Coordinates of C-alpha atoms in Angstrom, one line a residue:
M1 CA -138.4 25.2 5.3
L2 CA -135.6 26.8 8.0
K3 CA -134.6 24.7 11.4
P4 CA -136.6 25.8 14.3
V5 CA -134.3 27.8 16.8
V6 CA -135.4 29.6 19.9
S7 CA -135.4 33.3 19.2
K8 CA -133.8 35.1 21.2
T9 CA -136.5 38.1 20.6
L10 CA -139.3 36.1 21.5
T11 CA -137.4 34.9 24.4
E12 CA -137.7 38.2 25.6
A13 CA -140.6 39.2 24.6
L14 CA -142.2 36.9 27.0
L15 CA -140.1 37.6 30.1
K16 CA -141.0 41.3 29.8
A17 CA -144.5 40.8 29.5
E18 CA -144.0 38.6 32.4
L19 CA -146.3 35.5 30.5
L20 CA -143.2 33.1 31.0
D21 CA -140.5 32.8 32.8
E22 CA -137.4 31.7 32.2
A23 CA -137.3 28.0 33.4
S24 CA -141.2 27.3 31.2
I25 CA -139.5 28.8 28.1
A26 CA -135.9 26.4 28.4
V27 CA -138.4 23.5 28.9
F28 CA -140.9 25.1 26.0
A29 CA -137.8 25.3 23.9
T30 CA -136.2 22.0 24.5
E31 CA -139.4 20.3 24.0
A32 CA -140.6 22.6 20.5
Q33 CA -136.4 21.6 18.7
R34 CA -137.3 18.2 20.0
V35 CA -140.4 18.0 17.9
N36 CA -138.9 20.4 15.3
K37 CA -141.4 23.3 15.0
K38 CA -140.7 27.3 16.6
L39 CA -141.5 27.7 20.3
G40 CA -143.9 31.1 19.6
V41 CA -146.3 28.3 16.9
Y42 CA -145.1 25.0 19.7
L43 CA -146.3 27.4 23.0
I44 CA -150.5 27.5 20.8
E45 CA -150.5 24.2 19.7
E46 CA -149.8 23.0 23.1
G47 CA -152.8 25.4 24.5
V48 CA -149.5 27.2 26.8
L49 CA -150.3 30.4 25.5
K50 CA -153.2 32.5 22.6
A51 CA -151.6 33.8 19.0
Q52 CA -153.2 37.0 21.0
E53 CA -151.0 37.0 23.8
I54 CA -147.5 36.3 21.9
L55 CA -148.4 39.0 19.0
K56 CA -149.1 41.8 21.8
A57 CA -146.2 40.9 24.0
L58 CA -143.9 40.8 19.9
S59 CA -145.9 44.4 19.6
D60 CA -145.0 45.8 22.3
H61 CA -141.3 44.4 23.1
L62 CA -140.2 46.0 19.1
R63 CA -143.2 48.5 19.0
M64 CA -144.4 46.5 15.7
E65 CA -147.5 47.0 14.0
V66 CA -149.9 44.1 14.6
V67 CA -152.3 43.0 11.6
N68 CA -155.2 41.1 10.7
L69 CA -154.4 39.2 8.0
K70 CA -158.0 38.3 6.6
A71 CA -158.9 41.8 6.7
V72 CA -155.9 42.8 3.8
V73 CA -156.8 42.5 0.5
V74 CA -153.1 41.6 -1.2
D75 CA -152.4 43.7 -5.2
K76 CA -152.0 40.9 -7.5
A77 CA -148.6 42.9 -8.2
V78 CA -147.8 42.0 -5.1
I79 CA -147.7 38.1 -5.5
E80 CA -146.4 38.2 -9.3
R81 CA -143.6 40.0 -7.4
V82 CA -142.2 37.5 -4.6
P83 CA -142.1 33.9 -5.3
V84 CA -143.5 31.6 -3.6
K85 CA -140.8 29.0 -2.8
V86 CA -139.5 32.7 -0.7
A87 CA -142.7 33.5 1.1
S88 CA -142.8 29.9 1.9
Y89 CA -139.8 28.9 2.7
Y90 CA -139.2 32.7 5.3
Q91 CA -142.6 31.8 6.4
F92 CA -144.3 35.1 5.6
M93 CA -147.1 36.6 4.0
P94 CA -146.8 39.7 1.5
I95 CA -148.8 42.5 1.8
A96 CA -147.7 45.9 0.0
L97 CA -145.0 47.1 -2.5
E98 CA -144.4 50.5 -2.2
G99 CA -142.0 51.9 -4.5
N100 CA -139.3 49.9 -3.3
K101 CA -139.8 48.5 -0.4
L102 CA -142.5 45.4 0.3
S103 CA -144.1 44.7 3.3
V104 CA -144.6 41.7 4.8
A105 CA -146.0 39.6 7.9
V106 CA -144.4 37.4 10.0
F107 CA -145.7 35.7 13.0
E108 CA -141.8 35.1 14.8
P109 CA -139.1 37.9 13.7
L110 CA -136.8 36.6 11.8
D111 CA -133.2 37.0 12.1
I112 CA -130.8 39.6 10.8
H113 CA -129.2 37.1 8.3
S114 CA -132.9 36.1 6.5
Q115 CA -134.1 40.0 6.5
D116 CA -130.3 40.3 4.6
D117 CA -131.4 37.1 2.3
I118 CA -135.1 38.0 1.2
R119 CA -134.0 41.7 0.3
A120 CA -130.8 39.7 -1.9
H121 CA -133.7 37.7 -3.0
L122 CA -136.2 39.9 -4.1
G123 CA -134.1 43.3 -4.7
L124 CA -136.2 45.4 -2.0
D125 CA -136.4 46.9 1.2
T126 CA -138.4 44.9 3.7
K127 CA -140.8 46.9 6.2
F128 CA -142.1 44.0 8.7
V129 CA -145.2 43.0 11.5
L130 CA -147.1 40.9 12.9
A131 CA -149.2 38.4 12.0
G132 CA -150.7 35.3 13.6
P133 CA -148.7 32.0 12.4
W134 CA -152.6 30.2 11.4
D135 CA -153.4 33.7 9.0
I136 CA -150.0 33.4 7.1
E137 CA -150.4 29.8 6.4
E138 CA -154.2 30.8 5.1
A139 CA -153.3 34.1 3.5
L140 CA -150.4 32.1 1.6
K141 CA -152.8 29.4 0.9
K142 CA -155.1 32.1 -0.1
Y143 CA -152.9 34.0 -2.6
Y144 CA -150.6 31.3 -4.4
G145 CA -153.3 28.4 -4.4
L146 CA -153.1 24.9 -2.0
A147 CA -149.6 23.2 -2.1
S148 CA -147.9 25.8 -4.2
D149 CA -145.0 25.7 -2.4
T150 CA -144.9 21.9 -3.1
I151 CA -145.9 21.9 -6.5
D152 CA -142.9 24.9 -7.0
Q153 CA -140.1 22.2 -5.3
I154 CA -141.5 19.6 -7.7
L155 CA -141.3 22.1 -10.5
T156 CA -137.8 23.4 -9.7
R157 CA -135.9 20.5 -8.4
E158 CA -136.8 18.5 -12.1
P159 CA -138.8 20.4 -14.3
R160 CA -138.1 17.9 -17.3
K161 CA -140.4 15.4 -14.7
R162 CA -142.9 17.9 -16.1
S163 CA -144.7 16.4 -19.5
Q164 CA -144.1 12.8 -17.4
Y165 CA -146.9 13.6 -14.9
T166 CA -149.0 15.2 -18.0
Q167 CA -152.0 12.5 -17.7
E168 CA -152.2 13.1 -21.6
E169 CA -149.2 12.4 -23.1
G170 CA -149.9 8.5 -21.7
A171 CA -147.1 8.6 -19.2
T172 CA -145.7 4.4 -19.1
L173 CA -146.1 2.0 -16.5
E174 CA -142.8 2.3 -14.7
D175 CA -143.2 6.1 -15.1
I176 CA -146.4 6.2 -13.0
E177 CA -144.8 3.8 -10.2
R178 CA -142.3 6.0 -9.9
S179 CA -143.7 9.2 -9.9
S180 CA -146.4 8.0 -7.0
E181 CA -143.7 6.7 -4.7
D182 CA -142.0 10.6 -5.0
P183 CA -142.2 12.0 -1.8
S184 CA -143.1 15.4 -3.3
V185 CA -146.1 13.8 -5.4
T186 CA -147.0 12.1 -1.8
K187 CA -146.9 15.5 0.0
L188 CA -149.4 17.0 -2.3
V189 CA -151.6 14.4 -1.6
N190 CA -151.2 14.9 1.3
Q191 CA -152.1 17.8 1.5
I192 CA -154.8 18.1 -0.4
I193 CA -156.8 15.3 1.9
L194 CA -155.0 17.5 4.8
E195 CA -157.2 20.9 3.5
A196 CA -160.0 18.6 3.5
F197 CA -160.5 17.6 6.4
Q198 CA -159.4 21.2 7.4
K199 CA -162.7 22.8 6.1
R200 CA -165.1 19.8 7.0
A201 CA -165.1 18.5 3.5
T202 CA -167.3 15.7 3.1
D203 CA -165.8 14.7 -0.4
I204 CA -163.0 16.1 -3.3
H205 CA -163.6 16.3 -6.8
I206 CA -160.9 15.4 -9.0
E207 CA -161.9 16.7 -12.6
P208 CA -159.9 16.7 -15.6
Y209 CA -160.7 19.1 -18.9
R210 CA -158.6 19.6 -22.1
S211 CA -156.3 22.4 -20.6
K212 CA -157.0 22.1 -17.4
V213 CA -157.1 19.9 -13.5
R214 CA -160.6 21.1 -11.3
F215 CA -159.7 20.6 -7.7
R216 CA -163.2 20.5 -5.6
Y217 CA -164.3 20.0 -1.9
R218 CA -168.4 19.4 -1.1
I219 CA -168.4 21.4 1.7
D220 CA -172.0 21.8 3.2
G221 CA -173.5 19.9 0.1
V222 CA -172.3 22.9 -1.5
L223 CA -168.9 22.0 -4.4
I224 CA -166.5 25.2 -3.8
D225 CA -163.0 25.2 -5.5
A226 CA -160.3 24.0 -3.8
N227 CA -157.7 26.9 -5.3
L228 CA -154.9 24.7 -6.7
P229 CA -152.2 26.6 -8.9
V230 CA -153.0 25.8 -12.1
E231 CA -149.2 23.9 -12.7
A232 CA -151.2 21.3 -10.7
K233 CA -152.1 20.1 -14.2
H234 CA -149.2 18.9 -14.8
F235 CA -149.0 16.1 -11.8
L236 CA -152.3 14.9 -12.9
A237 CA -151.4 11.4 -13.3
A238 CA -149.7 11.2 -10.5
I239 CA -152.0 12.5 -8.0
L240 CA -154.2 9.8 -9.0
S241 CA -152.5 7.0 -9.1
R242 CA -151.3 7.8 -5.3
I243 CA -154.0 7.8 -4.6
K244 CA -155.2 4.7 -6.5
I245 CA -152.2 2.9 -4.7
M246 CA -153.3 4.0 -1.7
A247 CA -156.8 2.5 -2.1
N248 CA -155.6 -0.5 -3.4
I249 CA -156.9 0.3 -6.9
S250 CA -155.9 -0.7 -10.4
I251 CA -153.0 1.6 -11.4
T252 CA -152.2 -0.1 -15.0
E253 CA -156.4 0.0 -16.1
R254 CA -157.8 3.4 -16.6
R255 CA -160.5 2.7 -19.4
K256 CA -163.2 0.9 -17.0
P257 CA -164.6 2.2 -13.3
H258 CA -163.1 0.9 -10.1
D259 CA -163.9 1.5 -6.3
G260 CA -161.7 1.3 -3.3
S261 CA -160.8 2.2 -0.5
A262 CA -158.1 3.2 2.5
V263 CA -157.8 4.6 5.8
V264 CA -155.6 7.4 7.0
R265 CA -154.1 9.1 9.9
V266 CA -155.1 13.4 10.0
K267 CA -155.4 15.3 12.8
D268 CA -155.0 12.7 15.3
Q269 CA -158.4 10.5 13.8
A270 CA -158.5 8.0 11.4
L271 CA -160.3 8.9 8.2
D272 CA -161.9 6.4 6.5
L273 CA -161.0 7.5 2.5
R274 CA -164.0 5.9 -0.4
V275 CA -162.2 6.5 -3.3
S276 CA -164.4 5.9 -7.2
T277 CA -162.0 6.7 -10.6
I278 CA -164.4 6.3 -13.6
P279 CA -163.4 7.0 -17.2
T280 CA -164.0 10.6 -18.8
L281 CA -163.4 12.1 -22.7
H282 CA -159.6 14.4 -21.1
G283 CA -159.1 11.1 -18.1
E284 CA -159.5 9.0 -15.1
S285 CA -161.6 11.7 -12.9
M286 CA -162.0 10.8 -9.6
V287 CA -163.6 11.4 -6.4
I288 CA -162.7 10.4 -2.4
R289 CA -165.4 10.1 0.1
L290 CA -164.1 11.0 3.9
L291 CA -165.3 9.3 6.7
P292 CA -164.1 9.7 9.7
T293 CA -164.4 6.4 11.4
T294 CA -165.5 7.0 14.6
T295 CA -167.0 10.0 14.8
T296 CA -169.4 11.9 18.2
L297 CA -172.9 11.3 17.4
L298 CA -175.5 13.3 17.8
D299 CA -178.8 13.5 19.7
L300 CA -182.0 13.8 18.0
E301 CA -182.6 17.5 19.1
K302 CA -179.0 18.8 17.5
L303 CA -179.8 16.3 13.9
G304 CA -182.8 18.6 13.6
F305 CA -185.5 17.0 15.4
N306 CA -188.1 19.7 17.5
K307 CA -189.4 19.2 20.0
D308 CA -192.8 17.5 19.4
N309 CA -191.0 15.5 16.4
A310 CA -188.1 14.4 18.8
R311 CA -190.7 12.6 20.6
K312 CA -193.0 11.3 18.4
F313 CA -189.5 9.7 17.2
R314 CA -188.5 8.1 20.4
E315 CA -191.6 6.5 21.3
L316 CA -190.7 4.6 18.2
I317 CA -187.7 4.2 18.8
V318 CA -188.3 2.3 21.8
R319 CA -191.0 0.1 20.6
P320 CA -191.2 -3.8 20.4
H321 CA -191.4 -4.5 16.8
G322 CA -192.0 -3.0 12.9
V323 CA -190.3 -1.3 11.0
I324 CA -188.6 2.1 10.7
F325 CA -188.5 3.5 7.4
V326 CA -185.9 6.6 6.8
T327 CA -186.8 8.3 3.5
G328 CA -184.7 10.6 1.3
P329 CA -181.9 10.6 -1.8
T330 CA -178.6 10.1 -1.4
G331 CA -176.7 12.1 0.6
S332 CA -180.2 13.6 2.9
G333 CA -178.6 12.0 5.5
K334 CA -180.7 8.6 6.6
T335 CA -177.7 6.8 7.8
T336 CA -176.6 9.1 10.3
T337 CA -180.4 9.1 11.9
L338 CA -181.1 5.5 11.9
Y339 CA -177.7 5.4 13.4
A340 CA -178.8 8.1 16.1
C341 CA -181.3 5.9 16.7
L342 CA -179.3 2.8 17.3
H343 CA -177.2 5.4 19.4
E344 CA -180.1 6.3 22.0
I345 CA -181.5 2.4 22.4
N346 CA -178.1 0.1 22.1
D347 CA -177.6 -1.1 25.6
P348 CA -176.2 -4.2 26.8
N349 CA -179.0 -6.4 27.8
R350 CA -180.1 -6.2 23.4
K351 CA -178.7 -7.5 20.5
I352 CA -178.2 -5.3 17.8
I353 CA -176.7 -6.3 14.3
T354 CA -176.6 -4.0 11.1
I355 CA -176.4 -4.7 7.3
E356 CA -174.7 -2.1 5.7
D357 CA -173.2 -1.5 1.5
P358 CA -170.6 0.2 3.1
I359 CA -170.7 0.2 6.6
E360 CA -170.1 4.3 7.3
Y361 CA -169.9 4.1 11.0
E362 CA -168.4 2.2 13.7
M363 CA -170.2 2.3 16.9
E364 CA -169.1 -0.3 20.2
G365 CA -171.7 -2.5 21.0
L366 CA -173.2 -3.6 17.5
T367 CA -172.8 -6.0 15.1
Q368 CA -171.3 -4.2 12.4
I369 CA -172.0 -6.8 8.7
Q370 CA -170.5 -5.3 5.1
V371 CA -171.9 -6.4 2.1
N372 CA -170.6 -8.8 -0.7
P373 CA -171.9 -8.7 -4.1
A374 CA -168.3 -10.4 -5.8
V375 CA -169.5 -13.3 -3.7
D376 CA -172.5 -12.9 -3.8
F377 CA -173.5 -11.8 0.5
T378 CA -176.0 -9.1 -0.3
F379 CA -179.0 -7.2 2.3
A380 CA -181.1 -10.5 1.1
S381 CA -178.8 -13.6 1.6
G382 CA -177.2 -11.5 4.7
L383 CA -180.5 -11.2 6.2
R384 CA -181.2 -14.6 6.3
S385 CA -178.0 -15.7 8.2
I386 CA -178.7 -12.6 10.8
L387 CA -181.7 -14.2 11.8
R388 CA -179.7 -16.6 13.3
H389 CA -177.9 -15.2 15.6
D390 CA -180.7 -14.3 17.5
P391 CA -180.8 -10.4 17.2
D392 CA -183.7 -7.8 19.5
I393 CA -182.7 -5.3 16.4
L394 CA -181.8 -4.6 12.8
M395 CA -180.6 -1.9 10.7
V396 CA -180.8 -2.5 6.9
G397 CA -179.1 0.2 5.6
E398 CA -181.4 0.1 2.4
V399 CA -184.3 -2.1 0.9
R400 CA -183.5 -2.2 -2.3
D401 CA -185.7 -5.3 -3.9
K402 CA -188.8 -7.1 -3.2
E403 CA -186.8 -9.5 -1.5
T404 CA -184.8 -7.6 0.6
A405 CA -188.1 -5.7 1.7
D406 CA -190.5 -9.1 2.1
I407 CA -187.1 -10.4 4.8
A408 CA -187.2 -7.1 6.7
I409 CA -190.9 -6.9 6.9
R410 CA -191.4 -10.2 7.9
T411 CA -189.0 -9.8 10.2
A412 CA -190.5 -7.4 12.3
L413 CA -193.6 -9.2 11.5
T414 CA -191.8 -12.4 14.3
G415 CA -191.1 -9.9 16.8
H416 CA -187.6 -7.5 15.8
L417 CA -187.2 -3.8 15.7
V418 CA -185.9 -2.9 12.1
F419 CA -185.3 0.4 11.1
S420 CA -184.0 0.6 7.3
S421 CA -184.3 3.1 4.4
L422 CA -185.8 3.9 1.0
H423 CA -184.8 6.3 -2.0
T424 CA -188.4 8.8 -2.1
N425 CA -189.0 12.2 -2.3
D426 CA -191.1 12.3 0.9
A427 CA -193.0 9.9 3.5
A428 CA -195.6 8.8 1.8
S429 CA -194.6 8.0 -1.8
A430 CA -192.5 5.2 0.2
V431 CA -195.6 3.2 0.6
T432 CA -196.1 3.4 -3.0
R433 CA -191.9 2.2 -3.2
L434 CA -192.3 -0.9 -1.5
V435 CA -196.1 -1.4 -3.0
D436 CA -194.8 -1.4 -6.8
M437 CA -191.7 -3.2 -5.4
G438 CA -193.8 -6.6 -5.1
V439 CA -194.7 -6.1 -1.3
E440 CA -198.5 -6.8 -0.3
P441 CA -199.9 -3.6 1.1
Y442 CA -201.3 -5.7 3.7
L443 CA -197.9 -6.4 5.3
V444 CA -196.9 -2.5 4.9
A445 CA -200.6 -1.9 7.1
S446 CA -199.4 -4.8 9.8
S447 CA -195.8 -4.4 9.6
V448 CA -194.3 -0.9 9.2
Q449 CA -195.0 2.0 12.0
A450 CA -193.8 5.0 10.9
F451 CA -192.1 6.4 7.4
V452 CA -189.5 9.2 8.5
A453 CA -188.0 11.5 5.3
Q454 CA -185.7 13.8 5.5
R455 CA -183.6 16.6 3.7
L456 CA -180.6 18.5 4.6
V457 CA -180.5 22.5 4.3
R458 CA -177.2 24.4 4.9
V459 CA -177.2 26.1 9.0
L460 CA -176.8 29.6 8.8
C461 CA -173.3 30.8 10.5
T462 CA -173.9 32.3 13.8
Q463 CA -170.9 34.5 13.0
C464 CA -172.4 36.9 9.9
R465 CA -175.7 36.3 10.3
E466 CA -178.3 39.0 10.2
I467 CA -182.0 39.9 9.8
N468 CA -183.0 40.5 6.1
D469 CA -184.8 43.3 5.5
E470 CA -185.9 42.7 2.1
P471 CA -189.4 42.9 1.2
L472 CA -189.9 38.6 0.2
T473 CA -193.3 39.1 0.1
E474 CA -194.6 36.3 -1.8
I475 CA -192.1 34.1 0.7
R476 CA -193.6 35.2 4.0
Q477 CA -197.3 34.6 2.2
D478 CA -196.0 31.5 2.1
I479 CA -194.7 30.6 5.2
T480 CA -197.5 32.5 7.2
Q481 CA -199.9 30.2 5.0
S482 CA -197.8 27.3 5.8
L483 CA -197.6 27.7 9.0
G484 CA -201.2 29.1 10.0
L485 CA -199.4 32.0 11.4
A486 CA -201.3 35.8 11.8
D487 CA -199.2 38.5 10.0
P488 CA -197.4 37.8 7.1
S489 CA -194.9 41.1 8.3
R490 CA -194.0 39.6 11.3
V491 CA -192.5 36.5 9.9
K492 CA -188.5 36.8 10.7
I493 CA -186.1 36.2 7.5
Y494 CA -182.7 35.9 8.5
K495 CA -179.4 36.1 6.1
G496 CA -175.8 34.9 6.3
R497 CA -173.4 38.4 5.3
G498 CA -170.6 36.3 4.6
C499 CA -167.3 36.1 6.8
D500 CA -164.4 34.0 7.5
H501 CA -165.7 32.2 9.5
C502 CA -168.2 30.5 6.8
N503 CA -165.5 31.1 4.5
G504 CA -167.5 34.0 2.6
T505 CA -170.6 31.6 2.4
G506 CA -173.1 32.7 5.4
Y507 CA -173.3 29.2 5.7
Y508 CA -171.5 26.9 8.3
G509 CA -172.8 23.2 9.0
R510 CA -176.0 21.1 7.8
T511 CA -178.9 20.1 9.9
A512 CA -181.8 18.9 9.1
I513 CA -185.7 19.1 7.8
Y514 CA -188.6 16.1 8.9
E515 CA -191.3 15.0 8.2
I516 CA -192.8 11.6 10.0
L517 CA -195.6 9.9 8.2
M518 CA -197.1 7.8 11.1
V519 CA -198.6 4.9 10.7
D520 CA -201.8 4.9 12.6
E521 CA -205.3 3.2 11.9
A522 CA -206.4 6.1 9.0
I523 CA -203.1 4.6 6.8
R524 CA -203.7 1.7 7.4
S525 CA -207.2 1.4 5.6
A526 CA -205.4 3.8 3.2
V527 CA -203.0 1.7 2.2
L528 CA -204.8 -1.9 2.0
D529 CA -207.4 0.5 -0.2
K530 CA -204.3 1.0 -2.6
A531 CA -205.0 4.7 -2.1
R532 CA -203.0 7.1 -3.8
V533 CA -200.0 9.4 -2.4
E534 CA -201.5 12.5 -2.3
D535 CA -204.3 10.6 -0.4
I536 CA -202.0 8.8 1.7
A537 CA -200.5 12.3 2.3
R538 CA -203.6 14.4 2.7
I539 CA -204.2 11.6 5.3
A540 CA -201.3 12.4 7.2
V541 CA -201.4 15.8 7.4
K542 CA -204.9 15.6 8.5
N543 CA -203.7 13.8 11.5
G544 CA -201.1 16.5 12.8
M545 CA -197.8 15.3 10.0
R546 CA -195.5 18.9 9.3
T547 CA -194.3 18.6 6.1
L548 CA -190.9 18.6 5.0
R549 CA -191.3 22.2 3.9
Q550 CA -193.9 23.1 7.0
D551 CA -190.3 22.1 8.8
G552 CA -188.6 23.6 7.0
W553 CA -190.0 26.7 7.8
M554 CA -190.0 26.6 10.5
N555 CA -186.0 26.2 10.5
V556 CA -186.6 30.0 8.8
T557 CA -188.3 31.8 11.7
L558 CA -186.2 30.5 14.0
G559 CA -182.8 32.0 11.8
V560 CA -181.2 28.5 11.0
T561 CA -181.8 29.1 7.9
T562 CA -183.1 30.4 4.9
P563 CA -185.9 29.9 2.3
A564 CA -183.5 30.1 -0.5
E565 CA -181.9 26.3 1.5
V566 CA -185.5 24.9 1.9
M567 CA -187.2 25.7 -1.6
N568 CA -183.8 23.9 -2.9
V569 CA -185.0 20.2 -1.3
T570 CA -189.0 20.6 -0.5
I571 CA -192.0 21.7 -3.1
K572 CA -194.2 24.0 -2.8
E573 CA -197.4 22.1 -0.8
D574 CA -201.2 21.8 -2.4
P575 CA -203.6 24.4 -0.7
V576 CA -205.8 21.2 -0.6
K577 CA -203.7 19.5 2.0
H578 CA -205.1 22.0 4.3

């Protein structure tokens, strides 16, 4: 990267546009050089000026065109003609090639020496246009691949190490340790993690195959390609070893699964990395879960509760005793909901203790405990000890067996409020799940206050959401019947067109849909009679429970999500339930 120098052209443009005076520019220029950044980028990052203000000032001063790189489609021939090391070194994005003239987008105009160097490197005349710095950065990633400059630097500097980095050729322990501490490999791993964080990924998947390695991010519950160059396959062993060392995992044993964790700092925020490896046919596969060590917990409405469900839930969480179970499959947001509950009732007058595996959120005012099966510290043994610490409220991460369920339920019967989770498909199934574990029906009926089932659905991007004009006759009829509406033709359904804000997916973020089964007298009687799941669900619906699919359809009509998302996580309702 070029050593940051203060661009005289930029200074003149800022003065001419009266955006800054000479004294301010001098101060900012000194500070920008101190932190090794270009003046224009520094001014944007510090919030002094917006990128568009600087671009307009430069455009007016130099009579240069400003382009929107997000709307530009760059031909593959252009990318092949301009090496990534040249584009990344001089921080420009090639966008068009006509004859011998190359059009490139820059943020700050290059000095005459840099322009001459580019012409000498490429053998082309250059035409410069202006674009935002982050637009250029994203375009380089899009067309050349994530971390392509870093990979190119490693291969250029030490091409003979290419084979040493290839896992299939069996790198020795000495080579792995040396390559893992290589600053370039460290930088490559950091870029992969940083990109995942910036794209709101919850997981990074690294998957080896016979002749390639696939890097994917899970964003809003869906896996997307991380767009690394194909040359990344040469560094699989080095990348995995670097991450293992970070997570305190043995790099000598690759024949069995491993788990570890690490804490890294990204953009002034600490991230907890949960690393898991498993041996596959062509090497180790790795998944890295990204968890913020501190997070802003949302209120119930922002999680996805409608007004009626939020009211019911708030009535539940202020009760003095009983058990509230949140149910759903892995990754359905149960822990987030539980912590939102604890956040609402957390105050200095209560002793709140959680026991989890693992602890996913840190919250001030809570005593948080992590189970450790390696030393026989399980949910059940932990719960026995917790009761000696005089808690008012308990949160048990998950009820997995009869012993844990019995202790949690008996704890509720002795005057404690207990929150926990179960893996079931819907709220009614949680009743039979407990009974199948061996919990006596009378204990379930007398202690449980409610079963709350939830699923996550993707939220339509607000930047490109639009009315879906397709007939969708069957779906409209389903929505009308399920919600008790009068006219299917008046049901509004939306879709996401796809834009830069949502990476072309049409979705941005996720929300939860819920069903709350309140354990009232009718449900208690059904539990004691060991009623079937269908009968319990029918009673709950008759008494006012809105099902998962009904809640999902309500979100569809409000333009929050799409029918496809709802149908993907819920089942069609049996008409007899109405």
